[in-house]
PDB file of C-alpha atoms and ligand atoms in Angstrom:
ATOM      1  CA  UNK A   1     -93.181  49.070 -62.891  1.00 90.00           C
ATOM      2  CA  UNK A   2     -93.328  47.414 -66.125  1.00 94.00           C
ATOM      3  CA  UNK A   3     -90.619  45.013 -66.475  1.00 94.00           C
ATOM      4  CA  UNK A   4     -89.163  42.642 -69.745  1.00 93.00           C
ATOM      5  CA  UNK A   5     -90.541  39.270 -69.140  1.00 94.00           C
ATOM      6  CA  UNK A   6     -87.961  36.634 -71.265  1.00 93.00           C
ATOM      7  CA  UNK A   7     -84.882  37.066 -72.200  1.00 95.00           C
ATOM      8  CA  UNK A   8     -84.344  39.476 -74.875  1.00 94.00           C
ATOM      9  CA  UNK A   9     -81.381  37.132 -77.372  1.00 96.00           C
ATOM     10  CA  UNK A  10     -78.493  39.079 -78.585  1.00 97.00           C
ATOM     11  CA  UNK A  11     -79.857  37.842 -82.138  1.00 97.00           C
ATOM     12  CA  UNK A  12     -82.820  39.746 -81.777  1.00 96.00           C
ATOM     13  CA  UNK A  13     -80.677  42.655 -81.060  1.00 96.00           C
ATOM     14  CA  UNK A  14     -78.276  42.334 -83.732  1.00 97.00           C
ATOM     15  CA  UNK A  15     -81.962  42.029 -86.361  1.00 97.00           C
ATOM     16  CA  UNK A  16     -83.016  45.163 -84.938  1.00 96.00           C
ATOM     17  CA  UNK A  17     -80.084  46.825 -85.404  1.00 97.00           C
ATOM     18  CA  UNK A  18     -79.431  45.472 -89.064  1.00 96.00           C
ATOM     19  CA  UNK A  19     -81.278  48.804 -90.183  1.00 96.00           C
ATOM     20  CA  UNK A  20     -79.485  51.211 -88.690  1.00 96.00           C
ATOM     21  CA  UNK A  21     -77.016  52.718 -90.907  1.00 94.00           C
ATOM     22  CA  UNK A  22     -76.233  55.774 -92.165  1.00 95.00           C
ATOM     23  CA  UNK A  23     -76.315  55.638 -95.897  1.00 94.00           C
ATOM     24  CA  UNK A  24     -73.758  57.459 -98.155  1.00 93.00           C
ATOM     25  CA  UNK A  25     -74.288  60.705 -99.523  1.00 92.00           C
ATOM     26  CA  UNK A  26     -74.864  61.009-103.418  1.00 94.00           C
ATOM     27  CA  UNK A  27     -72.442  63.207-105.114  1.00 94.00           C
ATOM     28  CA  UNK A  28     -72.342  64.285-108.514  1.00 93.00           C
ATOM     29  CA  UNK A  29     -69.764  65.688-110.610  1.00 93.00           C
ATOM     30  CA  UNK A  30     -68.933  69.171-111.236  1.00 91.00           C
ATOM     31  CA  UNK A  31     -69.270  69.904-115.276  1.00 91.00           C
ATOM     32  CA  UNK A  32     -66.134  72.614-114.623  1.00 89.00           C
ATOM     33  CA  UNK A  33     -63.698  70.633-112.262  1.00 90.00           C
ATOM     34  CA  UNK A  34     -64.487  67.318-112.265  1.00 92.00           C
ATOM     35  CA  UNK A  35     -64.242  66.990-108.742  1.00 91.00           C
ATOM     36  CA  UNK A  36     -67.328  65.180-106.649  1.00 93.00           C
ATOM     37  CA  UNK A  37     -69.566  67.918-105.239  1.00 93.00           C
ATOM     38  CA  UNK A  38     -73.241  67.503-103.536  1.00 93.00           C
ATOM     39  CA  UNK A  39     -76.103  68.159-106.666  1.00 94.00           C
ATOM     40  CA  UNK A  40     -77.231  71.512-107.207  1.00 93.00           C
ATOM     41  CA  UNK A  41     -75.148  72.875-105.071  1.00 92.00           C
ATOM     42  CA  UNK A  42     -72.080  75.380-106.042  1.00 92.00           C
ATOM     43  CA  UNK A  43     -69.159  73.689-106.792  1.00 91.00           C
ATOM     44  CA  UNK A  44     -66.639  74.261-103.442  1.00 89.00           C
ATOM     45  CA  UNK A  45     -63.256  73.328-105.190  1.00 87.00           C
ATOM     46  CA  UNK A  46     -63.967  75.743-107.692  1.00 88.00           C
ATOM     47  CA  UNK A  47     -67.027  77.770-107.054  1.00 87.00           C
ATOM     48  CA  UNK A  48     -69.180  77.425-110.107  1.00 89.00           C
ATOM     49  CA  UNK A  49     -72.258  76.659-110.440  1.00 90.00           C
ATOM     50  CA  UNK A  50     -74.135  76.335-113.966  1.00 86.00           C
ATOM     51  CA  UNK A  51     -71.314  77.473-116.267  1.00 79.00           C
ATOM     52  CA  UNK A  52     -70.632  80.467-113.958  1.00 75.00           C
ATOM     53  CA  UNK A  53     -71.611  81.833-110.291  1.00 74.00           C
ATOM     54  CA  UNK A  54     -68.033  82.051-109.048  1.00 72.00           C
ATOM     55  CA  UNK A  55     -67.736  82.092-105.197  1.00 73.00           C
ATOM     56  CA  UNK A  56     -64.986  84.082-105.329  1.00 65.00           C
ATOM     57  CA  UNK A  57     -62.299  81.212-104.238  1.00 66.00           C
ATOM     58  CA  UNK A  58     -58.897  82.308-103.150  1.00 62.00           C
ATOM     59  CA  UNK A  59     -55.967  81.467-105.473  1.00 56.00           C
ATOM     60  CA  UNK A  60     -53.392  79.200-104.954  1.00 47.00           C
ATOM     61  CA  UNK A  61     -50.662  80.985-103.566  1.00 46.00           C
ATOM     62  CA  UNK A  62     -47.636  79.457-104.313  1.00 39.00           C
TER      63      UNK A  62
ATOM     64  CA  UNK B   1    -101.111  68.979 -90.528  1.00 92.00           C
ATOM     65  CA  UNK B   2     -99.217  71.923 -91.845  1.00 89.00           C
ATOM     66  CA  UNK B   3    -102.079  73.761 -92.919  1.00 94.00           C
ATOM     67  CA  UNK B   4    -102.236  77.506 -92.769  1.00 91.00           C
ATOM     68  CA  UNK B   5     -98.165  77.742 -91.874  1.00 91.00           C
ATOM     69  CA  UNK B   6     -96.779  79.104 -95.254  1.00 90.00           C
ATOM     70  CA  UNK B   7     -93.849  81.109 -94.958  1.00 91.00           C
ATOM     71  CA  UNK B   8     -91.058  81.401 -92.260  1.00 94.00           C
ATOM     72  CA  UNK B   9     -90.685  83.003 -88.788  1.00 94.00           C
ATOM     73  CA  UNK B  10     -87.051  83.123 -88.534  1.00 95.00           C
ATOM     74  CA  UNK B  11     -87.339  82.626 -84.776  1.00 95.00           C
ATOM     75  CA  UNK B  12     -88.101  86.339 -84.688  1.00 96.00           C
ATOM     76  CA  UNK B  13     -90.805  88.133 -83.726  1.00 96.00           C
ATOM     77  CA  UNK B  14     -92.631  90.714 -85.832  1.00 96.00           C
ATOM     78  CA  UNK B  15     -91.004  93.819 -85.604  1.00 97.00           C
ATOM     79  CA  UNK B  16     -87.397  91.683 -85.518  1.00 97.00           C
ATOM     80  CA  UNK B  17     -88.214  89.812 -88.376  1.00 97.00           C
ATOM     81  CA  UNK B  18     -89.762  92.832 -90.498  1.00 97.00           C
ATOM     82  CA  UNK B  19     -86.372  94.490 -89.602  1.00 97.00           C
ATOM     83  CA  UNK B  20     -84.325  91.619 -90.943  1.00 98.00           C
ATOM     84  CA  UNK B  21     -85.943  91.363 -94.414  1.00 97.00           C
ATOM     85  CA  UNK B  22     -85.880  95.270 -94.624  1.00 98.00           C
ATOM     86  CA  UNK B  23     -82.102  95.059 -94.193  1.00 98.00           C
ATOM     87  CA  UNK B  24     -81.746  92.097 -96.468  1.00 98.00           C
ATOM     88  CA  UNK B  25     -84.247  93.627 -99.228  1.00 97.00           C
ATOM     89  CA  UNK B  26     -81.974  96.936 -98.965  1.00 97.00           C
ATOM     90  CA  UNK B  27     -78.844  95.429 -99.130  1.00 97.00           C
ATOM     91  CA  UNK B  28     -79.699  92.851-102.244  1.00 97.00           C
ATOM     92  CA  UNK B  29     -80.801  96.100-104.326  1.00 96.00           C
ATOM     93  CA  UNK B  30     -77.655  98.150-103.160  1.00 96.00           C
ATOM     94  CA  UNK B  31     -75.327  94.928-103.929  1.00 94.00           C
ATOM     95  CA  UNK B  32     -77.086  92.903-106.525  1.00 93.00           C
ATOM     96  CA  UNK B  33     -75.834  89.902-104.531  1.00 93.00           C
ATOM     97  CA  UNK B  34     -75.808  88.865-101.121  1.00 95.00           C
ATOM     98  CA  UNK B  35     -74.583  85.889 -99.120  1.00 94.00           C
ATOM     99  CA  UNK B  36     -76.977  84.797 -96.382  1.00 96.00           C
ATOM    100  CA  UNK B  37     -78.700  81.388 -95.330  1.00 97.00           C
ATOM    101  CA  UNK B  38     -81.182  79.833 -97.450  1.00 97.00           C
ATOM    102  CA  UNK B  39     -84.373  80.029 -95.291  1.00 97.00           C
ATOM    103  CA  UNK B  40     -83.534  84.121 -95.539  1.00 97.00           C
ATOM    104  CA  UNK B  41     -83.384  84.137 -98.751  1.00 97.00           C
ATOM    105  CA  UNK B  42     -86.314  81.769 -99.551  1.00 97.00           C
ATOM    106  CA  UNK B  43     -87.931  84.257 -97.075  1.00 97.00           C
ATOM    107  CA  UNK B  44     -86.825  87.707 -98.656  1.00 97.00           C
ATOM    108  CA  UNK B  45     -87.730  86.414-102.401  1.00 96.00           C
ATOM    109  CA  UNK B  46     -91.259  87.519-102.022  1.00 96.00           C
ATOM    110  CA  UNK B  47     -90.475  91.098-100.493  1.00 97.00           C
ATOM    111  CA  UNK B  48     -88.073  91.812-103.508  1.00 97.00           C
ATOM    112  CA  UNK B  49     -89.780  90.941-105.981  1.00 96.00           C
ATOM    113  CA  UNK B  50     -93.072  93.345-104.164  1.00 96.00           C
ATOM    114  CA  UNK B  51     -90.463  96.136-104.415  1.00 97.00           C
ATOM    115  CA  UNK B  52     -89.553  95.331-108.120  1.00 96.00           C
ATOM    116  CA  UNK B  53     -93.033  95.840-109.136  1.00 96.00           C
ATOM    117  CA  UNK B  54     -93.338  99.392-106.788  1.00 96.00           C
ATOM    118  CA  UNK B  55     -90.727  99.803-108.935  1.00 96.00           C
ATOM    119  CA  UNK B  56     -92.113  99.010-112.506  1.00 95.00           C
ATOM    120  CA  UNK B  57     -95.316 101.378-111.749  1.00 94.00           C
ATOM    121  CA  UNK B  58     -92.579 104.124-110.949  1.00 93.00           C
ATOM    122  CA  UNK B  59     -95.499 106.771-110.310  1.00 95.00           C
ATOM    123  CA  UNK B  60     -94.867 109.107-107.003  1.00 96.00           C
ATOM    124  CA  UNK B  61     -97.246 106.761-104.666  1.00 97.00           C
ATOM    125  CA  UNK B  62     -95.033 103.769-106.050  1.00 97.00           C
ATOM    126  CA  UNK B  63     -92.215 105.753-104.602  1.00 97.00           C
ATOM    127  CA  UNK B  64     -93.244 106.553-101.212  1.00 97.00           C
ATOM    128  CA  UNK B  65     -94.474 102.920-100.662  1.00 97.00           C
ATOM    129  CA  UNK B  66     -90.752 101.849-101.555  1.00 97.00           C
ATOM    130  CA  UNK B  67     -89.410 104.431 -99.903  1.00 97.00           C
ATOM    131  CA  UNK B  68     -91.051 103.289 -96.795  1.00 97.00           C
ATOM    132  CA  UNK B  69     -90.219  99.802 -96.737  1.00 97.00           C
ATOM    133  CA  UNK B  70     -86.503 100.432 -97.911  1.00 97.00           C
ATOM    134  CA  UNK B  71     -83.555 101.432 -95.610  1.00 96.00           C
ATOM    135  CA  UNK B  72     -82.077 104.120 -97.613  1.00 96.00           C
ATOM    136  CA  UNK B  73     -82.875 106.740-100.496  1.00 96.00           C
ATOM    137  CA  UNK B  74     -80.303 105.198-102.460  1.00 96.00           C
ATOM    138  CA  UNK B  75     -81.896 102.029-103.052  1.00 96.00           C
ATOM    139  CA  UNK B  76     -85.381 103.458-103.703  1.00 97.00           C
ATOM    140  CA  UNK B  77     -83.707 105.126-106.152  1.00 96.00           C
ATOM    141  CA  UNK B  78     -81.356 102.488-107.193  1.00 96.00           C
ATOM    142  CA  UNK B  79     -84.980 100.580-107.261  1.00 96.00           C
ATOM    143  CA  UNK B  80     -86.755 102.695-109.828  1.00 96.00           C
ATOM    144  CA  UNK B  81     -83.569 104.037-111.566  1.00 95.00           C
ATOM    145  CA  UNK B  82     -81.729 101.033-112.923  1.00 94.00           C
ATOM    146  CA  UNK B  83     -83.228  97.699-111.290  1.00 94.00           C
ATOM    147  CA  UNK B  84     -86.609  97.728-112.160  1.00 94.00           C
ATOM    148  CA  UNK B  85     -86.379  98.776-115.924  1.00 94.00           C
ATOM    149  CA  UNK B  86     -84.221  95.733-116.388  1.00 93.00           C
ATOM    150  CA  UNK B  87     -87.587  93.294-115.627  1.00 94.00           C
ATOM    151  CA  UNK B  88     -89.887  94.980-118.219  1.00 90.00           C
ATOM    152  CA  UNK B  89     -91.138  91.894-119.973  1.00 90.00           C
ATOM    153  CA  UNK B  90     -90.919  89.380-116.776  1.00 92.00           C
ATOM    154  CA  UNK B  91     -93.407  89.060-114.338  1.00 93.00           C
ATOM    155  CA  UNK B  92     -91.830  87.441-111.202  1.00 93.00           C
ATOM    156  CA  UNK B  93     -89.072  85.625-110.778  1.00 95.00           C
ATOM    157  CA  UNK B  94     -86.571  87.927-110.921  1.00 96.00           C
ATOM    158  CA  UNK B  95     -83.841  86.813-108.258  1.00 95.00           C
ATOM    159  CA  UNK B  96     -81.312  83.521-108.600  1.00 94.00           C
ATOM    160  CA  UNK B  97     -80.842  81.646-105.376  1.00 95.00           C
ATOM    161  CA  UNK B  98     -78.029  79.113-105.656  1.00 94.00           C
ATOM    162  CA  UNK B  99     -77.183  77.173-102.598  1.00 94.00           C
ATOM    163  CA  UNK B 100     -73.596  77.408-101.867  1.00 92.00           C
ATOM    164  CA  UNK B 101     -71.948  74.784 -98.883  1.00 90.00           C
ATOM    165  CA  UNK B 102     -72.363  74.826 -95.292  1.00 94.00           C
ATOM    166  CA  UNK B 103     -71.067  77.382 -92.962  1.00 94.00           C
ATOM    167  CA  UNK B 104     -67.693  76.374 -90.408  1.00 93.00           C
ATOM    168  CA  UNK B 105     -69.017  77.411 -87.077  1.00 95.00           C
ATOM    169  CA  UNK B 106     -72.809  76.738 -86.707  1.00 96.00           C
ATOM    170  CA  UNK B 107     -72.954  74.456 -89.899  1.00 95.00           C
ATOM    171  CA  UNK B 108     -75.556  77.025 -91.080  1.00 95.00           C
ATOM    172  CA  UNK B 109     -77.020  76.594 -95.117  1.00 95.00           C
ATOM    173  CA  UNK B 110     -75.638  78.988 -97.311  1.00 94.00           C
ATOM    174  CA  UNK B 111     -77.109  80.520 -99.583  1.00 95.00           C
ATOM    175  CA  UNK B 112     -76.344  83.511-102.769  1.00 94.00           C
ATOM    176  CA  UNK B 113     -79.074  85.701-103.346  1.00 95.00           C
ATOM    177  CA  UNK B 114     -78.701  87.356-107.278  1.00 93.00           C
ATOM    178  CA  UNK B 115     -80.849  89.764-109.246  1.00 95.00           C
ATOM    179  CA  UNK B 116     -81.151  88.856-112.485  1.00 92.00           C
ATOM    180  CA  UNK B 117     -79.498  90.185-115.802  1.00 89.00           C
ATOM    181  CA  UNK B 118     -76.828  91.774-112.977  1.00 86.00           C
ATOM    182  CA  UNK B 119     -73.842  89.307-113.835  1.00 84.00           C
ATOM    183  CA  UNK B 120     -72.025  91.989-115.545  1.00 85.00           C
ATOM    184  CA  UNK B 121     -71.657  94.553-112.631  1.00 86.00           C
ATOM    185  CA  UNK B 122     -71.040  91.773-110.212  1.00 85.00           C
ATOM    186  CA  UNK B 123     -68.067  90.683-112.561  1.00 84.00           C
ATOM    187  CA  UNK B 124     -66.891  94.419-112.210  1.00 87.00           C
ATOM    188  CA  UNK B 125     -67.197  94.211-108.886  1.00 86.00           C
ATOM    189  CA  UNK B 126     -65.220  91.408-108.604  1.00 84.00           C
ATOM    190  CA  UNK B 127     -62.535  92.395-110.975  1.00 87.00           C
ATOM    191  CA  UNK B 128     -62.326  95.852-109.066  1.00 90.00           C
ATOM    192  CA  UNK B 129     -62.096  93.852-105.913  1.00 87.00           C
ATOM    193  CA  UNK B 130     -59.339  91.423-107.183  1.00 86.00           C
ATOM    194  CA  UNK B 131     -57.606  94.330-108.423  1.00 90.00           C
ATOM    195  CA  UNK B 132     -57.591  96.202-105.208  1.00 92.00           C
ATOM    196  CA  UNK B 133     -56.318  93.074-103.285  1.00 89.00           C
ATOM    197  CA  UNK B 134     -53.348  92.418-105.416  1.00 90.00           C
ATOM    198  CA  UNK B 135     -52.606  96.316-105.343  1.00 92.00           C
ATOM    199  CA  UNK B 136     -52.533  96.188-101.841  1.00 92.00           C
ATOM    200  CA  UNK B 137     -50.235  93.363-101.554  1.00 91.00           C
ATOM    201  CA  UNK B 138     -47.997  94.862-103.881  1.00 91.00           C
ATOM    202  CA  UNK B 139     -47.914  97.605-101.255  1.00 92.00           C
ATOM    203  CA  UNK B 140     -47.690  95.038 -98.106  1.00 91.00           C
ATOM    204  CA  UNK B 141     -43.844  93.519-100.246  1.00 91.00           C
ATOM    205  CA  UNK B 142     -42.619  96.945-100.736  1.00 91.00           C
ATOM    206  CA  UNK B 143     -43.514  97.948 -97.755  1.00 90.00           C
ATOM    207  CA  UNK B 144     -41.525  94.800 -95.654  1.00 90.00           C
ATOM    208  CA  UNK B 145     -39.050  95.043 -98.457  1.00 89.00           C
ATOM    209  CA  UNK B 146     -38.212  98.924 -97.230  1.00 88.00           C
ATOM    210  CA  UNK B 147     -38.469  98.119 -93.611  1.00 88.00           C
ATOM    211  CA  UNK B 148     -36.020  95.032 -93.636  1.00 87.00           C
ATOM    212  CA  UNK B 149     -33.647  97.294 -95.670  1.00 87.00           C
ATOM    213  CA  UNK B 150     -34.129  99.638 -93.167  1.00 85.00           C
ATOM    214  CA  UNK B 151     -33.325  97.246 -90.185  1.00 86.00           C
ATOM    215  CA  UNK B 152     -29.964  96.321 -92.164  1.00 85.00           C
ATOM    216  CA  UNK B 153     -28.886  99.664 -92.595  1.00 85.00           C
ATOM    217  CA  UNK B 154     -29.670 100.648 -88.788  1.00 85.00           C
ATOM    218  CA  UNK B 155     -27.669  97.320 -88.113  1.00 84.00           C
ATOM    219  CA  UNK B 156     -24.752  98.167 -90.001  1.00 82.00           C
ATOM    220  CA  UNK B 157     -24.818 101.547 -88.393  1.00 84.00           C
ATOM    221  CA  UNK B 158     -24.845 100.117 -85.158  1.00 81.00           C
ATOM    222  CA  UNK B 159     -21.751  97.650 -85.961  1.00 82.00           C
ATOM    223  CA  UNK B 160     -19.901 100.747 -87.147  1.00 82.00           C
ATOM    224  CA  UNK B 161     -20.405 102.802 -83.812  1.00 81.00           C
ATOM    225  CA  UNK B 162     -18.951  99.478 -81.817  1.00 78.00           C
ATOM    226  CA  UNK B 163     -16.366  99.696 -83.793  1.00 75.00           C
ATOM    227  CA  UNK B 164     -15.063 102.774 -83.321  1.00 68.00           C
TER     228      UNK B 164
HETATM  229 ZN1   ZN C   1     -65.903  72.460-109.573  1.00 53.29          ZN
END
């Protein structure tokens, strides 16, 4: 069986690892609500999408 | 390579598959608008649009084609009646996809599937709908309204009987 033959540092490790990370997901802001929503995707606080295309969202009940 | 692999299996096979974009072709031309995952609706876009132009011929052959890829008489009709004549000076492109979020529960890619030029009756729809639901729970308060009355009195009955 194959097996490591020196000792494998904690450094080189930690270099390996210095690439993996997630990375943050770009949001853009909705022209009706101002609230952050994913690009070219409907709006989910408010359900528009290009000036209209209303998910029909449920209103505040109060 | 990804040569030679345009267009989508659904992870159906071919009679499953042909059923599913029958059912979604019929429903979009019944309801103008339909809510179903993208890769259906990137897959049913071609099929449509096939049936829009059976539609734009509008000769008796035209017909029967639709007729036998459709679910149900009303959409051929609907088909040749009212959705076609809209697209007279378009070729193609006559549906709106927009993606909406991501479904709770299998965190599946939604999608809304639109013919064109069909915002107004949609709006209808929607106003009709609206209306309906606040009608309704008008009726659900006057309803409990009624029946709590109705406990009070039986309540106050009751007292009175102990009383005596
Ligand atoms: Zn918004």
């Amino acid at each position: 069986m194959p097996n490591p033959k020196r000792r494998h540092s904690q450094a080189r490790t930690s270099k390996r690892r210095s690439h993996d990370h997630l990375t943050a997901v770009s949001l853009s802001e909705c022209p009706n609500c101002h609230e952050r929503k994913l690009p070219h995707r409907a709006c989910p606080k408010c359900g528009y999408y290009k000036g209209r295309e209303v998910i029909a969202m449920k209103e505040e009940t109060s | 390579m990804r040569h030679r692999r345009a267009g989508w299996k659904l992870g159906r096979n071919t009679e499953h598959r042909r059923a599913l974009l029958r059912n979604l072709v019929t429903s979009l031309i019944v309801e103008e608008r339909i809510e179903t995952t993208l890769t259906k609706a990137k897959a049913m876009r071609p099929h449509v649009e096939k049936m829009i132009t059976l539609g734009k011929r509008g000769d008796v052959a035209a017909r029967r084609l639709a007729a036998a890829y459709l679910m149900t008489r009303d959409a051929v009709d609907k088909l040749f009646d009212t959705i076609s004549p809209r697209y007279g000076d378009r070729d193609g492109g006559y549906l709106r996809i927009v993606h909406g979020g991501f479904r709770q529960g299998d965190g599946g890619d939604i999608a809304f599937v639109e013919l064109l030029g069909s915002e107004k009756t949609l709006d209808e729809k929607r106003q009709k709908r609206a209306e309906l639901r606040t009608k309704r729970a008008e009726e659900n308060r006057k309803a409990m309204e009624s029946a709590e009355a109705e406990n009070k009195q039986a309540a106050e009955t009751e007292a009175a009987i102990e009383e005596k």
